[in-house]
Amino acid sequence: FDFSVRGVTSISVDPHKYGFAPKGASIVMFRDPELRHCMYSFATDWTGGIYATPSMLGSRPGGVVAATWAAMVKHGEEGYIETTKQIMGATRAIGKAIETIDGIELVGRADVCVVGFGAAPGSGLNCYSIKDCMKDIGGWDLATLQNPAAIHLALTLPSSRNADSFIADLRTAVATVRSDADGKYQKGTAGIYGMAASVPPAFIAESVKVFLDTMVS
C-alpha cells in the first residue's frame, strides 16, 4: 500500500533490510508536513538557546546515511526489481516444498519474503527441534516464533540463492528429528520454549531483564 490508500498517514522504511544498506538507517515518510511536525523534538526555552531536531535523536553520524545512498545508487531501480524477483521466487518455492514434507505445515502465506512453518497436528514433531537440527545440518540460523509455535526464515538475496539447499536440509532435518530416539533435539530450543510455556509470564519477564543486565554489564 501507499499514500493512495485513505487512512495511511505514515510509512516506515528500513533500508538496511532489502535496500542492502548498513544498519542504523531508517526512514519515516508522512502524508503531509503537519503530520511530520509530530516527530520533531525541540526546546524553545533552553538556556543554551533554541534547540530543535527532526527526531528524538540529536547529533548523528553521517556515515550510515552516505553508505545507504551508495547502496541505493549501486543497485538502482532495476537492481532492486531483479532482487525482488529472486527473493519472492525463492520464498514461494520453499513454501510449496514445505507443503510436500510430511510432518510440517506452513504458518501464514509464503508470498513475499518470509516463510513460516510449524509441526503438523498429530505429527509428534517439535518445530523447535527441527530448528536446532537445521543449525547442525546446514548452519541455518532460523528465528523462533510462539503463539503458535513456529519457525520462520526471512529470505535475503544470499539465502534466496540457496533455496534448493534449504529445502533439502529441511527434508533431512524433519527425518532426523522424527527418528531421534536418543532425544538429542528434545533439549536446546525445544526445552527452553517448553519450560517457558509452563511458568508464569512474570517470571519470563524478570528472566529477560536479568539476561539484558548481563549483556550490558
Tab-separated table of C-alpha atoms in Angstrom:
chain	number	residue	atom	x	y	z
A	1	PHE	CA	0.000	0.000	0.000
A	2	ASP	CA	0.988	3.640	-0.237
A	3	PHE	CA	-0.453	7.100	0.337
A	4	SER	CA	-3.099	6.475	-2.320
A	5	VAL	CA	-4.899	4.396	0.334
A	6	ARG	CA	-7.105	6.555	2.541
A	7	GLY	CA	-6.137	6.300	6.197
A	8	VAL	CA	-2.440	5.696	5.541
A	9	THR	CA	-0.734	8.617	7.257
A	10	SER	CA	2.852	7.385	7.522
A	11	ILE	CA	5.128	4.736	6.043
A	12	SER	CA	8.341	3.485	7.632
A	13	VAL	CA	11.222	2.038	5.643
A	14	ASP	CA	14.280	0.159	6.907
A	15	PRO	CA	16.767	0.256	4.011
A	16	HIS	CA	19.199	-1.982	5.885
A	17	LYS	CA	16.984	-4.942	5.037
A	18	TYR	CA	16.028	-5.173	1.391
A	19	GLY	CA	17.731	-1.928	0.468
A	20	PHE	CA	21.029	-3.693	1.326
A	21	ALA	CA	22.236	-0.704	3.342
A	22	PRO	CA	24.078	-0.847	6.697
A	23	LYS	CA	22.044	-0.969	9.896
A	24	GLY	CA	21.252	2.333	11.509
A	25	ALA	CA	19.435	3.932	8.581
A	26	SER	CA	15.677	4.262	8.848
A	27	ILE	CA	13.118	6.400	7.052
A	28	VAL	CA	9.674	7.655	8.041
A	29	MET	CA	7.513	9.278	5.375
A	30	PHE	CA	4.390	11.274	6.239
A	31	ARG	CA	1.348	12.093	4.192
A	32	ASP	CA	1.742	15.826	4.824
A	33	PRO	CA	4.054	18.288	6.641
A	34	GLU	CA	1.643	18.761	9.525
A	35	LEU	CA	1.916	15.105	10.480
A	36	ARG	CA	5.694	15.301	10.219
A	37	HIS	CA	5.684	18.045	12.858
A	38	CYS	CA	4.633	15.418	15.419
A	39	MET	CA	8.075	13.823	15.039
A	40	TYR	CA	10.038	16.966	15.835
A	41	SER	CA	11.728	17.481	19.217
A	42	PHE	CA	12.585	20.993	20.311
A	43	ALA	CA	13.097	23.203	23.349
A	44	THR	CA	12.479	26.920	22.901
A	45	ASP	CA	13.324	27.991	26.466
A	46	TRP	CA	16.617	26.097	26.946
A	47	THR	CA	19.379	28.195	28.474
A	48	GLY	CA	21.665	27.075	25.663
A	49	GLY	CA	19.381	28.641	23.090
A	50	ILE	CA	16.614	27.309	20.917
A	51	TYR	CA	17.253	23.620	20.280
A	52	ALA	CA	15.477	21.712	17.527
A	53	THR	CA	15.991	18.306	15.940
A	54	PRO	CA	13.782	16.452	13.435
A	55	SER	CA	13.608	13.377	15.687
A	56	MET	CA	14.259	12.285	19.280
A	57	LEU	CA	17.929	11.847	18.421
A	58	GLY	CA	20.290	14.781	18.459
A	59	SER	CA	23.683	14.598	16.774
A	60	ARG	CA	24.029	11.646	14.450
A	61	PRO	CA	26.892	10.328	12.314
A	62	GLY	CA	26.543	10.809	8.580
A	63	GLY	CA	28.425	7.684	7.563
A	64	VAL	CA	25.371	5.441	7.611
A	65	VAL	CA	23.406	7.921	5.514
A	66	ALA	CA	26.214	8.106	2.947
A	67	ALA	CA	26.517	4.307	2.835
A	68	THR	CA	22.760	3.959	2.346
A	69	TRP	CA	22.862	6.419	-0.535
A	70	ALA	CA	25.753	4.491	-2.093
A	71	ALA	CA	23.876	1.178	-1.822
A	72	MET	CA	20.782	2.626	-3.479
A	73	VAL	CA	22.817	4.200	-6.289
A	74	LYS	CA	24.692	0.939	-6.897
A	75	HIS	CA	21.594	-1.247	-7.125
A	76	GLY	CA	19.285	1.245	-8.770
A	77	GLU	CA	15.629	0.633	-9.571
A	78	GLU	CA	16.368	-2.212	-11.995
A	79	GLY	CA	18.643	-3.913	-9.468
A	80	TYR	CA	16.011	-3.782	-6.741
A	81	ILE	CA	13.361	-5.143	-9.102
A	82	GLU	CA	15.596	-8.073	-10.037
A	83	THR	CA	16.481	-8.918	-6.426
A	84	THR	CA	12.789	-8.720	-5.513
A	85	LYS	CA	12.003	-11.287	-8.196
A	86	GLN	CA	14.733	-13.607	-6.902
A	87	ILE	CA	13.660	-13.335	-3.265
A	88	MET	CA	9.937	-13.734	-3.951
A	89	GLY	CA	10.587	-16.658	-6.277
A	90	ALA	CA	12.692	-18.450	-3.656
A	91	THR	CA	10.125	-17.733	-0.931
A	92	ARG	CA	7.312	-19.296	-2.938
A	93	ALA	CA	9.454	-22.274	-3.937
A	94	ILE	CA	10.262	-23.016	-0.291
A	95	GLY	CA	6.620	-22.574	0.660
A	96	LYS	CA	5.491	-25.082	-1.965
A	97	ALA	CA	8.174	-27.529	-0.849
A	98	ILE	CA	7.047	-27.319	2.789
A	99	GLU	CA	3.552	-28.345	1.709
A	100	THR	CA	5.034	-31.619	0.407
A	101	ILE	CA	7.012	-32.504	3.558
A	102	ASP	CA	5.114	-34.855	5.836
A	103	GLY	CA	5.050	-33.671	9.451
A	104	ILE	CA	5.247	-29.902	8.987
A	105	GLU	CA	2.894	-27.262	7.621
A	106	LEU	CA	3.008	-23.653	6.513
A	107	VAL	CA	2.120	-20.934	9.003
A	108	GLY	CA	0.795	-17.946	7.137
A	109	ARG	CA	1.376	-17.392	3.421
A	110	ALA	CA	4.753	-17.588	1.717
A	111	ASP	CA	4.080	-14.754	-0.711
A	112	VAL	CA	6.881	-12.218	-0.469
A	113	CYS	CA	9.996	-12.762	1.637
A	114	VAL	CA	9.115	-14.715	4.801
A	115	VAL	CA	8.353	-18.419	5.181
A	116	GLY	CA	6.920	-19.736	8.437
A	117	PHE	CA	6.264	-23.351	9.332
A	118	GLY	CA	5.310	-25.447	12.321
A	119	ALA	CA	4.718	-29.066	13.208
A	120	ALA	CA	1.559	-30.521	11.700
A	121	PRO	CA	-1.088	-31.620	14.232
A	122	GLY	CA	-0.618	-35.229	15.208
A	123	SER	CA	2.862	-35.455	13.713
A	124	GLY	CA	4.588	-35.810	17.080
A	125	LEU	CA	7.263	-33.372	15.896
A	126	ASN	CA	8.520	-30.249	17.637
A	127	CYS	CA	9.322	-27.373	15.271
A	128	TYR	CA	11.958	-26.045	17.684
A	129	SER	CA	13.776	-29.356	17.456
A	130	ILE	CA	13.755	-29.018	13.673
A	131	LYS	CA	15.225	-25.536	14.062
A	132	ASP	CA	18.171	-26.852	16.084
A	133	CYS	CA	18.686	-29.695	13.641
A	134	MET	CA	18.758	-27.251	10.715
A	135	LYS	CA	21.523	-25.379	12.522
A	136	ASP	CA	23.558	-28.566	12.848
A	137	ILE	CA	22.958	-29.750	9.313
A	138	GLY	CA	23.479	-26.622	7.252
A	139	GLY	CA	24.226	-23.770	9.627
A	140	TRP	CA	20.747	-22.296	9.108
A	141	ASP	CA	20.013	-19.740	11.843
A	142	LEU	CA	16.226	-19.699	11.843
A	143	ALA	CA	14.021	-17.479	14.006
A	144	THR	CA	11.649	-18.887	16.616
A	145	LEU	CA	8.011	-17.856	16.905
A	146	GLN	CA	5.439	-18.566	19.580
A	147	ASN	CA	1.661	-18.499	19.954
A	148	PRO	CA	1.541	-20.542	17.789
A	149	ALA	CA	4.835	-22.396	17.942
A	150	ALA	CA	6.576	-21.961	14.611
A	151	ILE	CA	9.864	-21.242	12.865
A	152	HIS	CA	10.458	-18.662	10.181
A	153	LEU	CA	13.054	-17.735	7.603
A	154	ALA	CA	13.250	-14.169	6.308
A	155	LEU	CA	14.847	-14.586	2.925
A	156	THR	CA	17.526	-12.204	1.742
A	157	LEU	CA	19.442	-12.247	-1.522
A	158	PRO	CA	22.118	-14.716	-0.292
A	159	SER	CA	19.597	-17.153	1.215
A	160	SER	CA	17.354	-16.946	-1.855
A	161	ARG	CA	20.251	-18.206	-3.938
A	162	ASN	CA	20.408	-21.266	-1.675
A	163	ALA	CA	16.708	-22.138	-1.660
A	164	ASP	CA	17.308	-25.636	-3.045
A	165	SER	CA	19.850	-26.349	-0.303
A	166	PHE	CA	17.421	-25.109	2.339
A	167	ILE	CA	14.675	-27.398	1.059
A	168	ALA	CA	16.996	-30.414	1.006
A	169	ASP	CA	18.273	-29.660	4.515
A	170	LEU	CA	14.731	-29.200	5.816
A	171	ARG	CA	13.678	-32.601	4.491
A	172	THR	CA	16.716	-34.135	6.183
A	173	ALA	CA	16.055	-32.286	9.450
A	174	VAL	CA	12.442	-33.456	9.642
A	175	ALA	CA	13.509	-37.051	9.042
A	176	THR	CA	16.325	-36.757	11.591
A	177	VAL	CA	14.093	-35.336	14.331
A	178	ARG	CA	11.431	-37.934	13.632
A	179	SER	CA	13.969	-40.736	14.167
A	180	ASP	CA	15.683	-39.042	17.137
A	181	ALA	CA	15.473	-41.984	19.520
A	182	ASP	CA	18.117	-40.554	21.868
A	183	GLY	CA	16.268	-37.257	22.317
A	184	LYS	CA	19.206	-35.144	21.134
A	185	TYR	CA	16.894	-32.461	19.781
A	186	GLN	CA	14.398	-32.507	22.633
A	187	LYS	CA	16.620	-30.132	24.594
A	188	GLY	CA	18.044	-26.838	23.360
A	189	THR	CA	15.430	-24.506	21.891
A	190	ALA	CA	12.649	-27.054	22.342
A	191	GLY	CA	13.477	-27.332	26.039
A	192	ILE	CA	13.576	-23.577	26.549
A	193	TYR	CA	10.184	-22.934	24.956
A	194	GLY	CA	8.710	-26.000	26.625
A	195	MET	CA	9.720	-24.588	30.004
A	196	ALA	CA	8.507	-21.100	29.089
A	197	ALA	CA	5.030	-22.456	28.450
A	198	SER	CA	4.839	-23.889	31.971
A	199	VAL	CA	5.914	-20.876	34.054
A	200	PRO	CA	4.155	-17.558	34.790
A	201	PRO	CA	4.736	-14.718	32.262
A	202	ALA	CA	6.095	-12.515	35.066
A	203	PHE	CA	8.930	-14.978	35.647
A	204	ILE	CA	9.854	-14.865	31.962
A	205	ALA	CA	9.839	-11.052	32.038
A	206	GLU	CA	12.186	-10.971	35.032
A	207	SER	CA	14.480	-13.517	33.398
A	208	VAL	CA	14.697	-11.333	30.291
A	209	LYS	CA	15.701	-8.362	32.450
A	210	VAL	CA	18.494	-10.401	34.043
A	211	PHE	CA	19.671	-11.509	30.602
A	212	LEU	CA	19.792	-7.932	29.320
A	213	ASP	CA	21.507	-6.724	32.503
A	214	THR	CA	24.182	-9.325	31.906
A	215	MET	CA	24.675	-8.185	28.326
A	216	VAL	CA	25.169	-4.509	29.180
A	217	SER	CA	27.185	-5.005	32.365
